[in-house]
Amino acid sequence: VGARLIAHAGSLTNLAKYPASTIQILGAEKALFRALKTKGNTPKYGLIYHSSHIGKASAQNKGRISRYLANKCAIASRIDCFSDIPTAIFGDHLKQQVSDRLKFFDSGELPAKNVDVMQIALQEAEVEREQIISKERKRKKKEKKRRKQALAAAALDEEQNNANMLDATA
């Protein structure tokens, strides 16, 4: 569903610029304009309807879960688009929030607050970010060492070639 949303929006950056209400009905423009023209009911979902989360929802909750899923898609697209280091942590937490909301509609079990979940995700993402930066530093250091060794080997070969040429001319 995410790939279809990105394709319909044109790019991830364009999708990140859309509000959640637009993401919710993305792909249902024809039905939207028909409803606006005839002053009828506007569509509740477009491409998002094909999500497995909406398929799991009961008929009376499909519109609610569609709106909630569109909100989480908007947040995820903005995080993916504007973050320096890509990570799946936020997406996993947002997906879990949608699943928890489905449970809430079915059983009445209250889900965790978004603020609390995002704080946990931020902490996990920061730890992962530090690990990635550390690995990148080590990789650059190894690359620099390899280049230095290659230059030293090339200089040594050059010296040997010059010495051999001097011996050959003498």
XYZ file of C-alpha atoms in Angstrom:
170
model
C 0.000 0.000 0.000
C 2.880 2.357 0.813
C 4.430 1.899 -2.615
C 1.098 2.641 -4.282
C 0.673 5.785 -2.200
C 4.166 6.983 -3.133
C 3.547 6.201 -6.800
C 0.215 8.034 -6.785
C 1.719 11.062 -5.008
C 4.663 11.133 -7.414
C 7.438 10.864 -4.835
C 8.044 10.332 -1.140
C 8.618 14.069 -0.723
C 5.261 14.877 -2.316
C 3.549 12.287 -0.100
C 5.198 13.825 2.973
C 3.724 17.202 2.017
C 0.158 15.869 1.924
C -2.065 16.136 5.010
C -3.514 12.917 6.420
C -6.962 13.763 5.065
C -5.572 13.813 1.521
C -3.631 10.581 2.045
C -6.834 8.920 3.263
C -8.675 9.545 -0.023
C -5.648 9.349 -2.337
C -6.733 7.235 -5.280
C -10.432 8.064 -4.910
C -10.352 11.474 -6.592
C -13.015 10.548 -9.119
C -15.454 9.523 -6.381
C -14.532 12.595 -4.323
C -15.252 15.082 -7.100
C -18.444 13.254 -8.049
C -19.593 13.453 -4.413
C -18.709 17.138 -4.193
C -20.524 17.839 -7.457
C -23.705 16.023 -6.420
C -23.403 17.141 -2.776
C -23.332 13.512 -1.675
C -21.179 11.669 0.826
C -17.429 11.898 0.222
C -15.394 8.666 0.113
C -13.816 7.420 3.328
C -10.823 5.729 1.733
C -8.915 5.379 -1.494
C -5.756 3.309 -1.917
C -5.581 2.789 1.858
C -8.623 0.512 1.593
C -6.339 -2.286 0.320
C -4.380 -2.327 3.587
C -4.619 -5.493 5.669
C -5.422 -3.379 8.739
C -8.627 -2.070 7.174
C -9.500 -5.599 6.057
C -9.282 -6.756 9.678
C -11.612 -4.000 10.934
C -15.346 -4.493 11.308
C -17.637 -2.724 8.834
C -18.577 0.016 11.288
C -14.927 0.768 12.127
C -13.450 0.788 8.608
C -13.782 4.571 8.281
C -12.228 5.181 11.692
C -9.304 2.863 11.117
C -8.846 4.369 7.648
C -8.507 7.838 9.164
C -6.141 6.540 11.863
C -4.026 4.661 9.316
C -3.825 7.768 7.112
C -2.557 9.750 10.114
C 0.143 7.182 10.796
C 1.073 7.042 7.084
C 1.494 10.821 7.069
C 3.772 10.674 10.108
C 5.792 7.767 8.694
C 6.250 9.406 5.292
C 7.518 12.598 6.916
C 9.952 10.697 9.120
C 11.221 8.642 6.166
C 11.545 11.662 3.906
C 13.267 14.076 6.245
C 15.421 11.851 8.481
C 19.154 11.748 7.832
C 19.674 8.111 8.740
C 16.942 5.684 7.640
C 15.510 3.451 10.357
C 12.544 1.105 10.621
C 11.981 1.737 14.321
C 9.372 4.467 13.884
C 7.504 2.439 11.267
C 7.387 -0.597 13.533
C 6.013 1.457 16.420
C 3.435 3.173 14.199
C 2.336 -0.201 12.817
C 1.972 -1.510 16.362
C -0.155 1.526 17.226
C -2.533 0.731 14.359
C -2.783 -2.883 15.565
C -3.444 -1.669 19.108
C -6.176 0.652 17.814
C -7.812 -2.313 16.056
C -7.756 -4.214 19.364
C -9.294 -1.170 21.052
C -12.186 -1.131 18.581
C -12.745 -4.870 19.077
C -12.221 -5.333 22.810
C -12.136 -1.849 24.346
C -8.557 -2.319 25.591
C -6.982 1.159 25.751
C -3.867 1.572 23.580
C -0.729 3.412 24.701
C -0.634 7.172 24.190
C 1.092 8.382 21.031
C 3.436 10.640 23.023
C 4.683 7.719 25.110
C 5.175 5.455 22.096
C 7.057 8.138 20.159
C 9.340 8.844 23.150
C 10.272 5.156 23.280
C 10.784 5.097 19.506
C 12.965 8.218 19.685
C 15.184 6.643 22.331
C 15.541 3.424 20.325
C 16.231 5.374 17.134
C 18.916 7.435 18.866
C 20.672 4.263 20.050
C 20.512 2.808 16.533
C 21.711 6.105 15.056
C 24.776 6.088 17.324
C 25.551 2.498 16.295
C 25.279 3.366 12.604
C 27.492 6.440 13.011
C 30.060 4.381 14.929
C 30.114 1.711 12.196
C 30.471 4.407 9.541
C 33.441 5.952 11.367
C 35.132 2.550 11.634
C 34.505 1.879 7.945
C 35.989 5.243 6.952
C 38.994 4.659 9.197
C 39.619 1.233 7.610
C 39.235 2.711 4.134
C 41.724 5.462 4.964
C 44.179 2.862 6.301
C 43.806 0.742 3.133
C 44.419 3.768 0.913
C 47.488 4.718 2.958
C 48.861 1.163 2.650
C 48.153 1.130 -1.082
C 49.986 4.448 -1.516
C 52.917 3.161 0.545
C 53.063 -0.022 -1.549
C 52.898 2.013 -4.762
C 55.695 4.293 -3.526
C 57.813 1.258 -2.599
C 57.250 -0.270 -6.054
C 58.187 3.054 -7.627
C 61.413 3.170 -5.607
C 62.280 -0.411 -6.603
C 61.584 0.332 -10.269
C 63.791 3.434 -10.104
C 66.554 1.443 -8.362
C 66.304 -1.335 -10.983
C 66.498 1.218 -13.795
C 69.579 2.815 -12.218
C 71.195 -0.620 -11.889
C 70.325 -1.449 -15.496
C 71.822 1.796 -16.812
C 74.966 1.479 -14.732
